[in-house]
Short mmCIF file of N, CA and C in Angstrom, two decimals:
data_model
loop_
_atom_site.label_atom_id
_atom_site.label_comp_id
_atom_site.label_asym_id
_atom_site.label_seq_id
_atom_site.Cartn_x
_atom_site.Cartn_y
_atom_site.Cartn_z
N UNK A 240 0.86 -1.16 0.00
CA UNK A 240 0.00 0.00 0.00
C UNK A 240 0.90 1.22 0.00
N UNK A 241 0.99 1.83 -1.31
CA UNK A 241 1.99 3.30 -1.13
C UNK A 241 0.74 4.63 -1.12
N UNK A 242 1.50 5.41 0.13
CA UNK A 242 0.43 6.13 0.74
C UNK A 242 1.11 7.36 0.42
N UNK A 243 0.10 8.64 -0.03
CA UNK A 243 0.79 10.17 -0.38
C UNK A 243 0.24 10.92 0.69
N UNK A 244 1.43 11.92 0.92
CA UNK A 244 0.42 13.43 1.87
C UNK A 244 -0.20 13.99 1.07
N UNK A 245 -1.68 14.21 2.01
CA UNK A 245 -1.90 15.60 1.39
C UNK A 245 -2.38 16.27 2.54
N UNK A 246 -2.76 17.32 1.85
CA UNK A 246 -3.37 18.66 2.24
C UNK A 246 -4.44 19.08 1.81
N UNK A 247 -5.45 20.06 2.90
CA UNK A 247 -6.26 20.73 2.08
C UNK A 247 -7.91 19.87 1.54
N UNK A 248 -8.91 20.90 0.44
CA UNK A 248 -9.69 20.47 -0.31
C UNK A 248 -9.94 21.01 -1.26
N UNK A 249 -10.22 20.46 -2.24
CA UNK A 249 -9.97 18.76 -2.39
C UNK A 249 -8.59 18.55 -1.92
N UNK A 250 -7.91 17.34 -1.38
CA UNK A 250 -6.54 16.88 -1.24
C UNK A 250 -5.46 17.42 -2.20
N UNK A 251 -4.33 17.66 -1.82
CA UNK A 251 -3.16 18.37 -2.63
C UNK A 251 -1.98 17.57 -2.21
N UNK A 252 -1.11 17.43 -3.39
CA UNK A 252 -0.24 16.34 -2.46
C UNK A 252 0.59 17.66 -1.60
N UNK A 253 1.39 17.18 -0.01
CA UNK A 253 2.29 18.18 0.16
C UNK A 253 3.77 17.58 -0.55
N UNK A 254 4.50 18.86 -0.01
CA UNK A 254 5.89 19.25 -1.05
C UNK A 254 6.58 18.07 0.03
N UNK A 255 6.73 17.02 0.74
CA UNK A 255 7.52 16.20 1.41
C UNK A 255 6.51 14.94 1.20
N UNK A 256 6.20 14.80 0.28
CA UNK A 256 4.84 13.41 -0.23
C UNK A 256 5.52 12.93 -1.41
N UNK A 257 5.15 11.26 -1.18
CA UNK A 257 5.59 10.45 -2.77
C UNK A 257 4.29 11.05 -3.68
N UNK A 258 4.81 10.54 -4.77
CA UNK A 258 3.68 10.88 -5.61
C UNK A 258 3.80 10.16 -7.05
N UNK A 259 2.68 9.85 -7.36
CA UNK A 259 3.09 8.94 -9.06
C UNK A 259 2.57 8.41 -9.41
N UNK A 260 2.06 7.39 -10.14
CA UNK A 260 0.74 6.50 -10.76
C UNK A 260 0.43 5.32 -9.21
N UNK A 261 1.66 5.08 -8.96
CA UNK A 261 1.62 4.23 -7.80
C UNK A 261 1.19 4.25 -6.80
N UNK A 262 0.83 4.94 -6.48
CA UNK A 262 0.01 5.95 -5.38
C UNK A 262 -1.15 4.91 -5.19
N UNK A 263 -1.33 4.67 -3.73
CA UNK A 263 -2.49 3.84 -3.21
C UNK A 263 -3.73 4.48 -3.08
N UNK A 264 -3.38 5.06 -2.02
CA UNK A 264 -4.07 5.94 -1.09
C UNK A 264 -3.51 7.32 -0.84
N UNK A 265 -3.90 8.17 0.02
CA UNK A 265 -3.86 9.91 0.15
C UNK A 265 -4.09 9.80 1.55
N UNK A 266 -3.61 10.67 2.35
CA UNK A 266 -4.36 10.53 3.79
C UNK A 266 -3.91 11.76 4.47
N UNK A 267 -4.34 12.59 5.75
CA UNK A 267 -3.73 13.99 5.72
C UNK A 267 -2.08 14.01 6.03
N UNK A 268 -1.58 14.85 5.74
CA UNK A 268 0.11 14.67 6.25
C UNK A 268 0.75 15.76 6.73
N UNK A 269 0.10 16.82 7.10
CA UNK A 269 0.64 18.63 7.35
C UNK A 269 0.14 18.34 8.83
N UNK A 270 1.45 18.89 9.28
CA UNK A 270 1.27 19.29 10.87
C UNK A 270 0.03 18.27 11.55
N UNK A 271 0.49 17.10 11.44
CA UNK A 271 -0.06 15.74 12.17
C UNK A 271 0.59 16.05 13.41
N UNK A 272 -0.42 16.10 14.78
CA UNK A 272 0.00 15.75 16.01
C UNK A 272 0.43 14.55 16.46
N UNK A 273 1.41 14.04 16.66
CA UNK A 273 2.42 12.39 17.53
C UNK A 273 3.43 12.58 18.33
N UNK A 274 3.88 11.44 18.41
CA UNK A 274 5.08 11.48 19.31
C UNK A 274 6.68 11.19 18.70
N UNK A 275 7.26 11.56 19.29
CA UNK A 275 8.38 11.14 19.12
C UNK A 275 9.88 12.47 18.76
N UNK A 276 10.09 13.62 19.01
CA UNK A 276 10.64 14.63 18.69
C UNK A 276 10.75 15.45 19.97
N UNK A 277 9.86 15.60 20.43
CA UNK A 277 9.96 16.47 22.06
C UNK A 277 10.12 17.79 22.25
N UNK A 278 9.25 18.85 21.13
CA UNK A 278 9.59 20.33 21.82
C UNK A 278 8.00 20.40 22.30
N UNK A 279 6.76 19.62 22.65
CA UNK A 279 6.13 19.96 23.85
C UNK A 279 6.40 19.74 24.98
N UNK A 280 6.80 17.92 24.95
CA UNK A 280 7.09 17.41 26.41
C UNK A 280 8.60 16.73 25.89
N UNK A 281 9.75 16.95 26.65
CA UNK A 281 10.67 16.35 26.55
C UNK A 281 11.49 15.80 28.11
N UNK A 282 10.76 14.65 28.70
CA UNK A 282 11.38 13.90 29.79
C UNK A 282 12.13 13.40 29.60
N UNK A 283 13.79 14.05 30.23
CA UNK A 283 14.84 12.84 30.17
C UNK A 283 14.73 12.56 31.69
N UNK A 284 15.42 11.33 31.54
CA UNK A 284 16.37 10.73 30.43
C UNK A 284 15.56 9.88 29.39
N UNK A 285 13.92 9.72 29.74
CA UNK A 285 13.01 9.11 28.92
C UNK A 285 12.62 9.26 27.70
N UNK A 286 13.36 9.79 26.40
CA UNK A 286 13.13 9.66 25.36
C UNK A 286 11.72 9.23 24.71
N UNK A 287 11.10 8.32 25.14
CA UNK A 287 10.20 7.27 24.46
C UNK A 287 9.32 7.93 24.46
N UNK A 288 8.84 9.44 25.43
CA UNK A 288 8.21 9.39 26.14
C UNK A 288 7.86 10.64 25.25
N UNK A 289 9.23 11.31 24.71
CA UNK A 289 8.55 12.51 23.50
C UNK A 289 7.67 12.83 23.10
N UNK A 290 6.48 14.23 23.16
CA UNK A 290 5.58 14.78 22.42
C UNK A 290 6.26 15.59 22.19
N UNK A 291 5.23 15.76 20.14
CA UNK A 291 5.74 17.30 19.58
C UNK A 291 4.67 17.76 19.16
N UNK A 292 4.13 18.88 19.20
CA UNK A 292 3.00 19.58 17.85
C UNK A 292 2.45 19.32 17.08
N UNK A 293 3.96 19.17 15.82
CA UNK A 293 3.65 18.50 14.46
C UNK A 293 4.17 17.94 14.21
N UNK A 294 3.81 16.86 13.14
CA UNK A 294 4.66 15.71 12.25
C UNK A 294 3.81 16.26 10.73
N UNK A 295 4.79 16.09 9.87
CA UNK A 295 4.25 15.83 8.56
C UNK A 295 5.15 14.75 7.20
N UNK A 296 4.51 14.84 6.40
CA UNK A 296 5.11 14.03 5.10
C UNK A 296 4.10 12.68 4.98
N UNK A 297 5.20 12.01 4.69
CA UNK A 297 4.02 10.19 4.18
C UNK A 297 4.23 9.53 5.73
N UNK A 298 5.12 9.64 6.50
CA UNK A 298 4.92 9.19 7.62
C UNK A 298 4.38 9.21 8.25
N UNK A 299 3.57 10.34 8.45
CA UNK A 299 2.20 10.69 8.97
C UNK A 299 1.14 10.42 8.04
N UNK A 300 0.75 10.52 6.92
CA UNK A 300 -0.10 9.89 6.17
C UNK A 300 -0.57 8.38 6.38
N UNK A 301 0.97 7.77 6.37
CA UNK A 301 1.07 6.30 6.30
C UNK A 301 0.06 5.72 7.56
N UNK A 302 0.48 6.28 8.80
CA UNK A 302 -0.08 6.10 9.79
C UNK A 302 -1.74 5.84 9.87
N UNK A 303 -2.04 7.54 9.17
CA UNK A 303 -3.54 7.52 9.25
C UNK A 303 -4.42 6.27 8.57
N UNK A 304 -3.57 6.27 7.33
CA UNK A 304 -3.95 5.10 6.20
C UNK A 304 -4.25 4.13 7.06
N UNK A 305 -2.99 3.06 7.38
CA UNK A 305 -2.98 2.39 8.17
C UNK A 305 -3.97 2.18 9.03
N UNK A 306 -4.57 3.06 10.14
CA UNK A 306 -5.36 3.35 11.21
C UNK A 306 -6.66 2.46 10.28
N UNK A 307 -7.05 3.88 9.08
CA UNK A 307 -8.16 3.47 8.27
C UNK A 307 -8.23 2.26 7.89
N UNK A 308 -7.63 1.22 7.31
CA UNK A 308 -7.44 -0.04 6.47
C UNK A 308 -8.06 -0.86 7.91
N UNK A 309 -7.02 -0.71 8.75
CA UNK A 309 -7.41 -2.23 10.29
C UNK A 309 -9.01 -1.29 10.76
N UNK A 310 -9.50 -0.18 10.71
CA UNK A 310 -11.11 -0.27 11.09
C UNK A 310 -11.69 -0.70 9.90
N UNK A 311 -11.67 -0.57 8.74
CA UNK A 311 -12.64 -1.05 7.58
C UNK A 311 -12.48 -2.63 7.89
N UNK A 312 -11.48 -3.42 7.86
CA UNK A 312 -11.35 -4.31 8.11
C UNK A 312 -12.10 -4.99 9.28
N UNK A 313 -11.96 -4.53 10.51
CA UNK A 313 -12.54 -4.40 11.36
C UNK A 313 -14.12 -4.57 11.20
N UNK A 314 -14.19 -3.67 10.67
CA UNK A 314 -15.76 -3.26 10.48
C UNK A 314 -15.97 -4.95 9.28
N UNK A 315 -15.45 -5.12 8.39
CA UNK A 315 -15.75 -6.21 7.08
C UNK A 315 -15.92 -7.36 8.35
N UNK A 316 -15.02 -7.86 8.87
CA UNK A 316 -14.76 -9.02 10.13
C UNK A 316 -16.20 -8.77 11.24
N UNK A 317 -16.95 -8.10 11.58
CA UNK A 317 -17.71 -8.16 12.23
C UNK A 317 -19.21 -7.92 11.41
N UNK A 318 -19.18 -8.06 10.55
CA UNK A 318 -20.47 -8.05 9.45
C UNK A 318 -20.65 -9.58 9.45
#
């Protein structure tokens, strides 16, 4: 499953997104709230433990995708 950022409406890819015929799916990718970077919360010596603001690109896309696919699924498995 190759997943693009986007942005916006209708969807736009962003400027840190794959993009190409290959393209699966789209999912949002600008300033995604997660973890892992630490300029909200940064506990050391606990690393793991990192919140930041934003995330963006397909890594954050990928995620959402992801999320989406295991509830549809979800949802298909309990029908």
């Amino acid at each position: 499953l190759l997943v693009a950022a986007a942005d916006g409406v209708p969807p736009r890819r962003t400027s840190a997104s794959s993009f190409g015929s290959r393209i699966d799916v789209n999912a949002h990718g600008l300033r995604v709230t997660t973890t892992g970077f630490g300029d909200l919360f940064d506990p050391v010596p606990t690393p793991e433990q990192r919140y930041t603001a934003s995330f963006s690109g397909t890594s954050a896309a990928a995620a959402i995708a992801a999320g989406t696919a295991l509830q549809v699924l979800a949802a298909h498995e309990a029908q």
